[in-house]
Coordinates of C-alpha atoms in Angstrom, one line a residue:
X1 CA 0.0 0.0 0.0
X2 CA 1.3 3.5 -0.9
X3 CA 2.3 5.7 1.9
X4 CA -0.2 8.5 2.5
X5 CA 2.3 11.2 2.8
X6 CA 4.4 10.4 -0.1
X7 CA 6.5 13.4 -0.9
X8 CA 6.4 12.9 -4.6
X9 CA 2.7 12.6 -4.6
X10 CA 2.2 15.8 -2.6
X11 CA 4.7 17.6 -4.9
X12 CA 2.7 16.5 -7.9
X13 CA -0.6 17.7 -6.3
X14 CA 1.1 21.0 -5.5
X15 CA 2.3 21.4 -9.1
X16 CA -1.2 20.5 -10.5
X17 CA -2.9 23.2 -8.2
X18 CA -0.2 25.7 -9.2
X19 CA -1.1 25.2 -12.8
X20 CA -4.9 25.4 -12.3
X21 CA -4.4 28.6 -10.3
X22 CA -3.1 30.2 -13.4
X23 CA -6.6 30.3 -14.9
X24 CA -9.0 33.1 -13.9
X25 CA -11.2 35.8 -15.4
X26 CA -8.2 37.7 -16.6
X27 CA -6.8 34.5 -18.2
X28 CA -9.3 31.9 -19.5
X29 CA -6.7 30.1 -21.5
X30 CA -2.9 29.8 -21.7
X31 CA -0.1 28.1 -23.7
X32 CA 2.2 25.6 -22.4
X33 CA 5.0 28.2 -22.3
X34 CA 2.9 30.8 -20.4
X35 CA 1.9 28.1 -17.9
X36 CA 5.6 27.1 -17.4
X37 CA 6.6 30.7 -17.0
X38 CA 4.0 31.7 -14.5
X39 CA 4.5 28.6 -12.3
X40 CA 8.3 28.7 -12.7
X41 CA 8.3 24.9 -13.6
X42 CA 10.1 23.2 -16.4
X43 CA 8.3 22.8 -19.6
X44 CA 8.6 19.0 -19.4
X45 CA 7.1 19.0 -15.8
X46 CA 4.1 21.2 -17.0
X47 CA 3.5 19.1 -19.9
X48 CA 3.4 15.8 -17.7
X49 CA 1.1 17.5 -15.2
X50 CA -1.3 18.9 -18.1
X51 CA -1.5 15.4 -19.5
X52 CA -2.8 14.0 -16.2
X53 CA -5.2 17.0 -15.7
X54 CA -6.4 16.7 -19.3
X55 CA -7.1 12.9 -18.9
X56 CA -9.2 13.7 -15.9
X57 CA -11.1 16.6 -17.5
X58 CA -9.7 19.3 -15.1
X59 CA -8.3 21.1 -18.2
X60 CA -9.0 20.8 -21.9
X61 CA -6.9 21.7 -25.0
X62 CA -8.5 23.9 -27.5
X63 CA -8.3 23.7 -31.2
X64 CA -5.7 26.5 -31.2
X65 CA -3.4 24.6 -28.8
X66 CA -4.0 26.7 -25.7
X67 CA -5.3 25.2 -22.5
X68 CA -8.4 26.1 -20.6
X69 CA -10.4 25.0 -17.6
X70 CA -12.1 21.5 -18.1
X71 CA -15.6 20.4 -17.3
X72 CA -14.7 18.6 -14.1
X73 CA -13.3 21.8 -12.6
X74 CA -16.3 23.8 -13.7
X75 CA -18.5 21.3 -12.1
X76 CA -16.6 21.5 -8.8
X77 CA -16.7 25.3 -9.0
X78 CA -20.5 25.2 -9.4
X79 CA -20.9 22.8 -6.5
X80 CA -18.9 25.1 -4.3
X81 CA -20.9 28.2 -5.3
X82 CA -24.1 26.3 -4.6
X83 CA -23.0 25.6 -1.1
X84 CA -23.0 29.3 -0.3
X85 CA -26.4 30.4 0.6
X86 CA -25.7 34.1 0.0
X87 CA -24.7 33.3 -3.6
X88 CA -28.1 31.7 -4.2
X89 CA -30.1 34.7 -3.0
X90 CA -27.8 37.5 -4.1
X91 CA -29.0 37.7 -7.8
X92 CA -32.4 39.5 -6.9
X93 CA -30.6 42.1 -4.7
X94 CA -27.8 42.8 -7.2
X95 CA -30.3 43.1 -10.0
X96 CA -32.3 45.6 -7.9
X97 CA -29.2 47.5 -7.0
X98 CA -28.1 47.9 -10.5
X99 CA -31.5 49.1 -11.6
X100 CA -31.8 51.7 -8.7
X101 CA -28.3 53.1 -9.1
X102 CA -27.8 52.6 -12.9
X103 CA -24.3 51.2 -12.1
X104 CA -22.7 47.8 -11.8
X105 CA -23.6 45.8 -8.8
X106 CA -21.3 43.0 -7.2
X107 CA -21.1 40.4 -4.6
X108 CA -17.7 39.6 -2.8
X109 CA -16.8 37.0 -0.4
X110 CA -13.7 35.8 1.4
X111 CA -11.9 32.5 1.1
X112 CA -10.2 30.5 3.7
X113 CA -7.1 32.7 3.7
X114 CA -9.1 35.9 4.2
X115 CA -8.7 37.0 0.6
X116 CA -11.7 38.6 -1.2
X117 CA -12.9 38.0 -4.7
X118 CA -16.1 38.8 -6.7
X119 CA -18.3 35.8 -7.3
X120 CA -21.4 37.5 -8.7
X121 CA -22.2 40.7 -10.6
X122 CA -24.9 42.5 -12.5
X123 CA -23.4 45.0 -15.1
X124 CA -24.7 48.5 -15.6
X125 CA -26.7 48.9 -18.7
X126 CA -24.9 52.2 -19.5
X127 CA -22.4 52.3 -22.4
X128 CA -19.6 53.5 -20.1
X129 CA -19.5 51.1 -17.1
X130 CA -17.1 49.4 -14.7
X131 CA -15.9 46.1 -16.2
X132 CA -16.2 42.9 -14.3
X133 CA -13.7 41.6 -11.9
X134 CA -15.5 38.3 -11.5
X135 CA -13.2 35.6 -10.1
X136 CA -10.3 38.1 -9.5
X137 CA -8.9 38.3 -6.0
X138 CA -9.0 41.8 -4.5
X139 CA -6.0 43.4 -2.9
X140 CA -6.4 44.5 0.6
X141 CA -5.3 48.0 -0.2
X142 CA -7.8 50.2 -2.1
X143 CA -10.7 47.6 -1.9
X144 CA -13.9 48.8 -0.3
X145 CA -15.1 45.2 -0.4
X146 CA -12.1 44.1 1.7
X147 CA -13.0 47.0 4.2
X148 CA -16.7 45.9 4.3
X149 CA -15.8 42.2 4.7
X150 CA -13.7 43.3 7.7
X151 CA -16.5 45.4 9.1
X152 CA -14.7 48.6 8.7
X153 CA -17.7 50.7 7.6
X154 CA -18.8 54.3 8.6
X155 CA -21.8 55.2 10.8
X156 CA -24.0 55.1 7.8
X157 CA -23.2 51.3 7.4
X158 CA -21.3 51.5 4.1
X159 CA -17.7 52.3 3.0
X160 CA -16.8 54.2 -0.1
X161 CA -13.8 55.4 -2.1
X162 CA -12.9 57.3 -5.1
X163 CA -9.4 55.9 -5.1
X164 CA -10.1 52.2 -5.6
X165 CA -8.0 49.5 -7.2
X166 CA -8.8 50.9 -10.6
X167 CA -8.2 54.6 -11.6
X168 CA -11.3 56.8 -12.0
X169 CA -13.7 54.2 -10.5
X170 CA -15.8 54.9 -7.4
X171 CA -17.1 52.0 -5.2
X172 CA -19.6 51.8 -2.4
X173 CA -19.8 48.5 -0.3
X174 CA -21.7 47.3 2.7
X175 CA -21.4 44.0 4.6
X176 CA -23.9 41.1 4.6
X177 CA -24.3 39.3 7.8
X178 CA -25.1 35.6 8.5
X179 CA -27.3 33.8 11.2
X180 CA -24.5 34.0 13.7
X181 CA -23.8 37.7 13.1
X182 CA -20.6 37.1 11.2
X183 CA -20.0 38.8 7.9
X184 CA -20.8 36.5 5.0
X185 CA -20.0 38.8 2.1
X186 CA -20.4 42.3 0.8
X187 CA -22.6 44.1 -1.7
X188 CA -20.9 46.7 -3.8
X189 CA -21.8 49.2 -6.5
X190 CA -19.0 50.5 -8.8
X191 CA -19.0 53.0 -11.5
X192 CA -17.0 55.7 -13.4
X193 CA -16.1 58.5 -11.0
X194 CA -17.1 61.2 -13.4
X195 CA -20.7 60.1 -13.2
X196 CA -21.0 59.6 -9.3
X197 CA -21.1 62.8 -7.3
X198 CA -20.5 63.0 -3.5
X199 CA -24.2 63.3 -3.2
X200 CA -24.7 60.2 -5.4
X201 CA -22.3 58.3 -3.1
X202 CA -24.6 59.0 -0.1
X203 CA -27.7 57.9 -2.2
X204 CA -26.1 54.8 -3.6
X205 CA -24.7 54.1 -0.1
X206 CA -28.2 53.9 1.3
X207 CA -29.4 51.6 -1.4
X208 CA -26.4 49.2 -0.8
X209 CA -27.0 49.2 3.0
X210 CA -30.7 48.5 2.5
X211 CA -30.0 45.6 0.1
X212 CA -27.2 44.2 2.3
X213 CA -29.6 44.3 5.4
X214 CA -32.5 42.7 3.5
X215 CA -30.2 39.9 2.3
X216 CA -28.8 39.6 6.0
X217 CA -32.3 39.2 7.2
X218 CA -33.1 36.5 4.6
X219 CA -30.0 34.7 5.7
X220 CA -31.3 34.8 9.3
X221 CA -29.1 37.4 10.7
X222 CA -30.1 38.8 14.1

């Protein structure tokens, strides 16, 4: 029987995860060379790991030779999202927020390491709008979502910034609470700064807080 903590097996798993982590909303496909460069692994090693991932449908090779996420990984991702109750109920609130404010509405959550990322969004119907950061990790500095997820909001119940991760983008976020009173996620509205005045920030902030509180109550928050 194979030893459970076989160093070679663990290293192979780590390499596989390193390769899978290269894919995201900002990179939906990659070449062998790109994956080797980003993971800092030899091309032969990446080729070997990709072969295994391809045979198990965790990655697929497109007709143009580039690699992309496979059906098995997509299935696991959907299963993970379905286990998050907030994700299930968020669509209605985000749609309403986008309609009320005319801007893009987002849902952000934290992973096990405390990093935040967008998992759901409803884009603005206006021609000039904030593009989606769906699936991207949000840096701690400059992100109102990270602040909201940490409970660092003002007396009005929301946090806003004109100096966010992206230049000339204004963002307003509020935390959503779960049954035990812990923060489960954050609702956020983002849009071009030229279109959002200081007074608009207050108005949008009230909308975001209202939506976040309604979602919190639906989740069973006290």
